[in-house]
PDB file of C-alpha atoms in Angstrom:
ATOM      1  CA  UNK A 118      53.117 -29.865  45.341  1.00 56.00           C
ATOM      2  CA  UNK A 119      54.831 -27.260  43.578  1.00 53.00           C
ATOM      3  CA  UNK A 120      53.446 -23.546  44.750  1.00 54.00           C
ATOM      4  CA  UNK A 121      50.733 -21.899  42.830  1.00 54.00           C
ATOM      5  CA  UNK A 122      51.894 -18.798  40.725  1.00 51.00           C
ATOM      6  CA  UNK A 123      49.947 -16.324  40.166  1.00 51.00           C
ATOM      7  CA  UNK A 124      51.077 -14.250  37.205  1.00 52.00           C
ATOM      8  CA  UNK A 125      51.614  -9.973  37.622  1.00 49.00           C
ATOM      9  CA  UNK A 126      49.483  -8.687  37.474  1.00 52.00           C
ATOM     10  CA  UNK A 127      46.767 -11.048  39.019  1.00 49.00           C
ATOM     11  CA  UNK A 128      44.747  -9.340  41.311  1.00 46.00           C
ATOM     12  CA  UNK A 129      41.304  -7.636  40.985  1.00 51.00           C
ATOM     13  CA  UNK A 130      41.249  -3.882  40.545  1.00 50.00           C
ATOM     14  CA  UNK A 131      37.809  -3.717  41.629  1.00 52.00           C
ATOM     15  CA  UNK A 132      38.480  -5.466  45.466  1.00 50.00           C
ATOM     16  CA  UNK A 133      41.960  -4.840  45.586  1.00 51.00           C
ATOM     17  CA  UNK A 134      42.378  -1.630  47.086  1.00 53.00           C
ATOM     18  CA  UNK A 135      46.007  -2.136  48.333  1.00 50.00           C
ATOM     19  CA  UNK A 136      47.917  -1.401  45.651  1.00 50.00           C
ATOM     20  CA  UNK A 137      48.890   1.792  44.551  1.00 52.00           C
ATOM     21  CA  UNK A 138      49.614   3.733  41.128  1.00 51.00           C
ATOM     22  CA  UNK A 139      53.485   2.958  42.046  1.00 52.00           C
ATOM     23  CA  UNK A 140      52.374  -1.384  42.131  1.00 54.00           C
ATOM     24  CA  UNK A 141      51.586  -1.436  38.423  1.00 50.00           C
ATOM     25  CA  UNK A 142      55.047  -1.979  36.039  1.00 54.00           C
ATOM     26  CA  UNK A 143      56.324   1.252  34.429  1.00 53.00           C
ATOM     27  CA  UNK A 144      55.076   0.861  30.471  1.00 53.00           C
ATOM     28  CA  UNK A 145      57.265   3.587  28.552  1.00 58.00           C
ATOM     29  CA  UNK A 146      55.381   4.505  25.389  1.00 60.00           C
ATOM     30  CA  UNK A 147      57.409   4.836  22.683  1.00 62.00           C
ATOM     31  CA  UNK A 148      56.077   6.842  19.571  1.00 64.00           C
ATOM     32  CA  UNK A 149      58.197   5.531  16.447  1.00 67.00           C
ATOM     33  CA  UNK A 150      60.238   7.264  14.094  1.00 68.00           C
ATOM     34  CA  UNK A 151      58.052   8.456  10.722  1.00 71.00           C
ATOM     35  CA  UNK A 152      59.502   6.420   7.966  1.00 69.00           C
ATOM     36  CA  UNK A 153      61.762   8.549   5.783  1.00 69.00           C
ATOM     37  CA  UNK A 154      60.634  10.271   3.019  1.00 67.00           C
ATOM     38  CA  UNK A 155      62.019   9.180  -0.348  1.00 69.00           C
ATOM     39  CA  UNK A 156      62.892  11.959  -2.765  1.00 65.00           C
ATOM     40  CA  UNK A 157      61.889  11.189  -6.385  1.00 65.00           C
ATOM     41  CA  UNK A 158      65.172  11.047  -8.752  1.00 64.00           C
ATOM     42  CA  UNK A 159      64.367  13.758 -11.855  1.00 60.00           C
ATOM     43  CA  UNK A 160      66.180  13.145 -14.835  1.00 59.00           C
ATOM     44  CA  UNK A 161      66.447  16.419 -16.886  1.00 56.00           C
ATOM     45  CA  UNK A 162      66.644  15.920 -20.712  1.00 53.00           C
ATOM     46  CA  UNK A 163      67.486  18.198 -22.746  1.00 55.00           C
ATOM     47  CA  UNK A 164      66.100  18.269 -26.019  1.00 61.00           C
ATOM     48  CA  UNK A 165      67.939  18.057 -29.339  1.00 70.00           C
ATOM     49  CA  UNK A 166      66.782  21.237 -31.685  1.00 79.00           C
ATOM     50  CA  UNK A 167      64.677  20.684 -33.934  1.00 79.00           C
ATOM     51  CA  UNK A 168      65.501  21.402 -38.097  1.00 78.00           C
ATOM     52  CA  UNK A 169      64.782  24.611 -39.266  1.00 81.00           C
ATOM     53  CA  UNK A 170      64.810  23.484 -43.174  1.00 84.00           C
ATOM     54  CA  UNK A 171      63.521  19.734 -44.766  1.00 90.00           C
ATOM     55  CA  UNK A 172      67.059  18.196 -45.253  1.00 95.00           C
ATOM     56  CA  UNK A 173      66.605  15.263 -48.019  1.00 92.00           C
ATOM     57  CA  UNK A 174      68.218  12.476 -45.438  1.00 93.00           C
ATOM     58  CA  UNK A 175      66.711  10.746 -42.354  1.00 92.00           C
ATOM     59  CA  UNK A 176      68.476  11.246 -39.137  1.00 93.00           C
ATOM     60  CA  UNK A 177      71.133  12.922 -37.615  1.00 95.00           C
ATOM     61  CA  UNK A 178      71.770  15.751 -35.447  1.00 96.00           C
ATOM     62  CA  UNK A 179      71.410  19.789 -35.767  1.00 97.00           C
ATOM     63  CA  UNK A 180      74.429  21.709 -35.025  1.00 97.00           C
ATOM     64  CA  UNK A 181      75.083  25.001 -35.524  1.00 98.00           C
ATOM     65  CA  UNK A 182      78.156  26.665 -36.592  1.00 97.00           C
ATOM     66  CA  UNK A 183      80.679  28.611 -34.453  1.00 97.00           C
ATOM     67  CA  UNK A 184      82.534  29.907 -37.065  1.00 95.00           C
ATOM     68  CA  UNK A 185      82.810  30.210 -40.571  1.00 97.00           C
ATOM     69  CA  UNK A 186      82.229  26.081 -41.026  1.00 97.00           C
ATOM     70  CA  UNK A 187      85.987  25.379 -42.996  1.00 97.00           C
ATOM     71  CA  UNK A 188      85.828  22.225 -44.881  1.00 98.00           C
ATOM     72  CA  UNK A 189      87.330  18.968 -46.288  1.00 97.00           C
ATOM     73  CA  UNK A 190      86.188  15.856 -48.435  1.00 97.00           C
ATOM     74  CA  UNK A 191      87.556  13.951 -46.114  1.00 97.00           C
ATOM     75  CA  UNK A 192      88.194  13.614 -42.355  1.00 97.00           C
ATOM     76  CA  UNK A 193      91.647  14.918 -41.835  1.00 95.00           C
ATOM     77  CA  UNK A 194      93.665  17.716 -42.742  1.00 93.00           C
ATOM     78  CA  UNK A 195      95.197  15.250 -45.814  1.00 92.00           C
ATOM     79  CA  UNK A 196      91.982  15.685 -47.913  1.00 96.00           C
ATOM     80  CA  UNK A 197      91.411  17.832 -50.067  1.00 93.00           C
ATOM     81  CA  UNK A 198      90.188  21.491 -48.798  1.00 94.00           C
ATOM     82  CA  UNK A 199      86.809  22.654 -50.439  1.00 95.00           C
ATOM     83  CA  UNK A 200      85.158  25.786 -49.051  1.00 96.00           C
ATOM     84  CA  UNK A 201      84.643  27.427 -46.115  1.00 96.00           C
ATOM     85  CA  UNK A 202      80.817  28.068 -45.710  1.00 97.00           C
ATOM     86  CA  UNK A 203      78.487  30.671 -43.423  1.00 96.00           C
ATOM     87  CA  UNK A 204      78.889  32.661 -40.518  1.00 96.00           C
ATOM     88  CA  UNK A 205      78.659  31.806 -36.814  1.00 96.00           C
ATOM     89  CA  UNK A 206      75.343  30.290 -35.817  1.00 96.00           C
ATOM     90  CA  UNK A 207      73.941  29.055 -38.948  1.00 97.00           C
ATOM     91  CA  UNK A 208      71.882  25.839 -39.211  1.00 97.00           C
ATOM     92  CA  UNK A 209      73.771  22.769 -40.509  1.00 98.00           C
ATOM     93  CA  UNK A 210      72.892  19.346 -40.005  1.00 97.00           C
ATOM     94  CA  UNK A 211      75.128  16.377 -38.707  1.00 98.00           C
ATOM     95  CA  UNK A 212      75.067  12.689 -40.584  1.00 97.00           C
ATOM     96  CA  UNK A 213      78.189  10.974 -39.182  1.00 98.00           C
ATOM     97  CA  UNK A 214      81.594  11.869 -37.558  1.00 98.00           C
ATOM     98  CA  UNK A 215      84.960   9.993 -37.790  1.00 98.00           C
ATOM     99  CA  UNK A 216      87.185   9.879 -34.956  1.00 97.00           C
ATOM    100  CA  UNK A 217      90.924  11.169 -35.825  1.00 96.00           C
ATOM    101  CA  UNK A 218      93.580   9.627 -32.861  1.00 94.00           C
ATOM    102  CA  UNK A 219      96.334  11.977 -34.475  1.00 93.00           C
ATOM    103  CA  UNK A 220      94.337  15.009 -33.176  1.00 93.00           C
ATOM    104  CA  UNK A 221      92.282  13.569 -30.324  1.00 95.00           C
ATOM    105  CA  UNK A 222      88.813  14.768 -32.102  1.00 97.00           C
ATOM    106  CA  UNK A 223      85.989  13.803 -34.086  1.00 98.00           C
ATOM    107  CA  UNK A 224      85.311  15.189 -37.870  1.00 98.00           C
ATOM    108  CA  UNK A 225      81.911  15.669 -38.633  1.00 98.00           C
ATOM    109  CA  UNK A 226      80.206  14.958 -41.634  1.00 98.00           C
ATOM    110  CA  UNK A 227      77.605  17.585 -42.147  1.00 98.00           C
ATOM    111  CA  UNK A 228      75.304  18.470 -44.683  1.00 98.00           C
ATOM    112  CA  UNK A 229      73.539  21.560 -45.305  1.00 98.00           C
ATOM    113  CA  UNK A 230      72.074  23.754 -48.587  1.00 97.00           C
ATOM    114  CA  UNK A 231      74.361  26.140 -50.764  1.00 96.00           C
ATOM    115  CA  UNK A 232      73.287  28.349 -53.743  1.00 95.00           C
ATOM    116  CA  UNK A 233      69.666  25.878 -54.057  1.00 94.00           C
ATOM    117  CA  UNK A 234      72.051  23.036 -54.150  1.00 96.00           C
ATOM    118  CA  UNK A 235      72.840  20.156 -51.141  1.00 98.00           C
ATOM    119  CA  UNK A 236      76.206  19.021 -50.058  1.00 98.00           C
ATOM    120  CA  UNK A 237      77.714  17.075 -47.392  1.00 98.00           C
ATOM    121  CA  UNK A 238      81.204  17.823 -45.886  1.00 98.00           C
ATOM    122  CA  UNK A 239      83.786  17.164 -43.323  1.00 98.00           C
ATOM    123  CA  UNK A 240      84.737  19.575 -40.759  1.00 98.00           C
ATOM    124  CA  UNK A 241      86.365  19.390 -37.017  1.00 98.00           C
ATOM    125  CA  UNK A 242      84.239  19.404 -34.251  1.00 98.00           C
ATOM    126  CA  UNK A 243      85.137  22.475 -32.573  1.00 97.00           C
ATOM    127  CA  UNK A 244      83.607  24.029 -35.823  1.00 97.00           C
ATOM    128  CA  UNK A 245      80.095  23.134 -34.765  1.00 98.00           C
ATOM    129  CA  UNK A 246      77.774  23.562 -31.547  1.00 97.00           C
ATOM    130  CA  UNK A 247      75.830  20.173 -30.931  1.00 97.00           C
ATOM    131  CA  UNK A 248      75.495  17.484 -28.965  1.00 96.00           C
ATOM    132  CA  UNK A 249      76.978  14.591 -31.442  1.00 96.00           C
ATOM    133  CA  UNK A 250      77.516  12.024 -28.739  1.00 95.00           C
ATOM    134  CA  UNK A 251      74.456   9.714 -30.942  1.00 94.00           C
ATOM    135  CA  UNK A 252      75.457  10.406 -34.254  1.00 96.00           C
ATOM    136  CA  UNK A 253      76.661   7.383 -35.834  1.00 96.00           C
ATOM    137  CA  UNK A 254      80.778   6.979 -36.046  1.00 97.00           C
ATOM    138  CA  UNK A 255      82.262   5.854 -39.454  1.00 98.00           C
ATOM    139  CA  UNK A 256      84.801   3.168 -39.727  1.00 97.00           C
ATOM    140  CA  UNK A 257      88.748   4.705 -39.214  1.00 96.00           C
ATOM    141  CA  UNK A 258      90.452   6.325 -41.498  1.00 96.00           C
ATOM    142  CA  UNK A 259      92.582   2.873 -43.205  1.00 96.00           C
ATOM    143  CA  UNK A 260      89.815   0.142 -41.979  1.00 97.00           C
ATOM    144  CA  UNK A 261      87.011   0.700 -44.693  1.00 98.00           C
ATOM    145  CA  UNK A 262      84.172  -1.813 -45.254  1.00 98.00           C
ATOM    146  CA  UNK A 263      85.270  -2.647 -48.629  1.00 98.00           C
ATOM    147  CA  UNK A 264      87.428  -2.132 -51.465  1.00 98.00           C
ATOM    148  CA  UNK A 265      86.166  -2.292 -55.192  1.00 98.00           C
ATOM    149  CA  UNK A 266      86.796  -1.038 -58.533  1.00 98.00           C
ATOM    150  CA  UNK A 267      84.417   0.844 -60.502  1.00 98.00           C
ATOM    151  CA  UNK A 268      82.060  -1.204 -63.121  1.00 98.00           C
ATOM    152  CA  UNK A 269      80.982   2.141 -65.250  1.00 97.00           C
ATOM    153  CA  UNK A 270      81.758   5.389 -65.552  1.00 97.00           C
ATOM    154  CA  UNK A 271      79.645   8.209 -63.022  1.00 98.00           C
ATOM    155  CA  UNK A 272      79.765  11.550 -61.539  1.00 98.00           C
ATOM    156  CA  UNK A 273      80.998  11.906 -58.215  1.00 98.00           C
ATOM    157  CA  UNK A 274      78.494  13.132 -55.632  1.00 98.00           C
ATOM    158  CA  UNK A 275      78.630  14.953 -52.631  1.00 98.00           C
ATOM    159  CA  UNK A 276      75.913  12.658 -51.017  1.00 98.00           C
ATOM    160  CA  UNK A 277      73.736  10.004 -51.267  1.00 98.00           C
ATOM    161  CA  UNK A 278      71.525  11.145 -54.008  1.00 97.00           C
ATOM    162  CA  UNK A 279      70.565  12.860 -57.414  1.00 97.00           C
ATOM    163  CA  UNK A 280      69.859  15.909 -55.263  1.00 97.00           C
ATOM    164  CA  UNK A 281      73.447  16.363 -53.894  1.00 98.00           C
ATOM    165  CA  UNK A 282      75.936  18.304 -55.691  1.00 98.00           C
ATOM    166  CA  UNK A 283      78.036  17.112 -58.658  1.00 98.00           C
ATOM    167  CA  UNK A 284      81.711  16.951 -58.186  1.00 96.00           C
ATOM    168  CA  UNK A 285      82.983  19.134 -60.945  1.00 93.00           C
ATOM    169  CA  UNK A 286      86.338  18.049 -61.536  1.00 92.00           C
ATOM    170  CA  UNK A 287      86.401  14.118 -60.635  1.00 92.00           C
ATOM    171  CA  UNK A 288      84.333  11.559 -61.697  1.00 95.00           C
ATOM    172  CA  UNK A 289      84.013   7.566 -61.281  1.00 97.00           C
ATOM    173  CA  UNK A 290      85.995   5.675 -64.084  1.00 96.00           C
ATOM    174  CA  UNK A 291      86.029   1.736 -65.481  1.00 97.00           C
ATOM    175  CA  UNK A 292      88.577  -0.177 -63.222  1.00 97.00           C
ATOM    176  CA  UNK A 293      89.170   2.837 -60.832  1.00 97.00           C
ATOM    177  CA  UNK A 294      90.005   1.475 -57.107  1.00 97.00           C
ATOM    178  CA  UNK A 295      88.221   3.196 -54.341  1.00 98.00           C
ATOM    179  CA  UNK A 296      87.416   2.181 -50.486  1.00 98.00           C
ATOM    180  CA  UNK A 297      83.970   2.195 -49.298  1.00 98.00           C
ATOM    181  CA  UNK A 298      83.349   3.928 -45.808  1.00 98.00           C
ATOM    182  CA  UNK A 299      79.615   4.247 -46.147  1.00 97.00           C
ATOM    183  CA  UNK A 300      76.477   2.537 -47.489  1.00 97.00           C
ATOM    184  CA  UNK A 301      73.122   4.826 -47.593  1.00 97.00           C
ATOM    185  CA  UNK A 302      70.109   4.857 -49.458  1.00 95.00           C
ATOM    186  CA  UNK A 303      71.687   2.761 -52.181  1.00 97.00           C
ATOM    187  CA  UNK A 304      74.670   4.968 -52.268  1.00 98.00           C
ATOM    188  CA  UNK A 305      78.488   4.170 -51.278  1.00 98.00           C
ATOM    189  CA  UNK A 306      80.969   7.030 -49.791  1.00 98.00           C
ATOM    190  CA  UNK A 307      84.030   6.200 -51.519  1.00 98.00           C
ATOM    191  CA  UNK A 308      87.472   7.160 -51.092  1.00 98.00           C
ATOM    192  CA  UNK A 309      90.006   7.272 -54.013  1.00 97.00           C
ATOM    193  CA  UNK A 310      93.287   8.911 -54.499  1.00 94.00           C
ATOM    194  CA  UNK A 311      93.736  12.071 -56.885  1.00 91.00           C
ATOM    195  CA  UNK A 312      96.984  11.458 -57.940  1.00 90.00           C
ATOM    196  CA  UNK A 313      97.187  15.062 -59.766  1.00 87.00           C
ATOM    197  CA  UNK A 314      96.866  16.675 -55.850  1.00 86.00           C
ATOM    198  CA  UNK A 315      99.092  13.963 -54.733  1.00 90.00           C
ATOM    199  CA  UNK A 316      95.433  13.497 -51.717  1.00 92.00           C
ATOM    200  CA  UNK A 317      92.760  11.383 -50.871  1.00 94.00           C
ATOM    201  CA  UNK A 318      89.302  12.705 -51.858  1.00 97.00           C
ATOM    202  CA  UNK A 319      85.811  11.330 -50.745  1.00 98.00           C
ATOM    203  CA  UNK A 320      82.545  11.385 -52.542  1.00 98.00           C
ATOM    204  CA  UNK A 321      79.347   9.543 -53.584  1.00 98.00           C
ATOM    205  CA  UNK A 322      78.496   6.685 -56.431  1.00 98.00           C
ATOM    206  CA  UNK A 323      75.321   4.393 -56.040  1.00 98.00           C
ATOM    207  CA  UNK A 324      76.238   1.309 -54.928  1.00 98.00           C
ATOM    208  CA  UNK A 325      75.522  -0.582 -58.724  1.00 97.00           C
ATOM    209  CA  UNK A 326      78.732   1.180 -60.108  1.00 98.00           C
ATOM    210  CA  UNK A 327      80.673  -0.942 -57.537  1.00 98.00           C
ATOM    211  CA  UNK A 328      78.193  -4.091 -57.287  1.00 97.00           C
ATOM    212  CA  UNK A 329      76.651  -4.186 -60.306  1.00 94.00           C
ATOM    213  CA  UNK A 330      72.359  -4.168 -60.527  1.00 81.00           C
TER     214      UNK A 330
END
């Protein structure tokens, strides 16, 4: 028969006095590594300034300007100059911006109060301190969203509404062609050429004198 095995240890510590401390196997205790400590991720927002003034749109984006704000119907140097408005750091509000490849910058559409009255204007970026990067970009300069011809005759605005400025010296006309960049609020921003200037200008007409009620 095969030999009887008695496993290690197998003895009895109590009659056994044979065997010293140096019989028993070496146990190495081994005290483990604390897991490590994950550090938490913080995402810092910053937030975006809050208006100063009750502008009559929804939206957009404070800015504030760095510079007398220099302006244009339009967004390029092509349109029509209109004013140059304010001194360095005053409120203005941002609506849209149009991206111009010639000059590797964005044109901002901004509006803001003049004299009790509201208007809303192009100027470059570098004219304005804001974070724009969520304000909504317009369709390029050439690629507008539609082209129509006017059904009745109507002031030009400069924006969507009653309460925006009236263009003094321009208005909508029977048959006139214009491009439409933007729909708001019932309201189109058109662009039509102003063959006197030899330009293109940009203003406001509710959408009915292109589309009819």
């Amino acid at each position: 028969p095969a030999p009887a095995i008695t496993p290690y240890p197998g003895y009895d510590d109590e009659h056994d006095d044979s065997r010293g401390d140096d019989d028993y196997p070496l146990v190495e205790l081994i005290t483990p590594a604390p897991a490590p400590t994950k550090t938490p991720t913080v995402t810092i927002v910053t937030p975006q300034p809050t208006a100063s003034v009750s502008y009559p749109s929804e939206g957009g984006v404070i800015g504030y300007a760095n510079e007398r704000i220099p302006t244009r119907s339009g967004p390029r140097t092509g349109y029509d100059w209109t004013s140059s408005y304010f001194e360095a750091g005053h409120e203005v509000k941002i609506t849209s911006k149009s991206w111009d490849g010639n000059n590797k910058q964005y044109w901002y559409l901004v509006e803001f109060e003049y004299n009790g009255q509201w208007y809303r204007l192009y100027t470059s970026e570098h004219s304005i301190n804001a974070d724009a990067s969520d304000v909504p970009v317009e369709p390029p300069v050439g690629e507008p969203l539609d082209t129509r011809r006017g059904l009745a005759e109507h002031p030009y605005h400069y924006g969507p509404g009653y309460e925006y400025a009236v263009v003094s010296d321009a208005k909508m006309v029977v048959n006139k062609q214009c491009d439409v960049y933007v729909i708001e609020n019932g309201w189109a921003l058109v662009e039509y050429k102003d063959y006197a200037k030899n330009l293109s200008r940009r203003a406001w007409v509710p959408v009915s004198v292109l589309y009819g009620e």
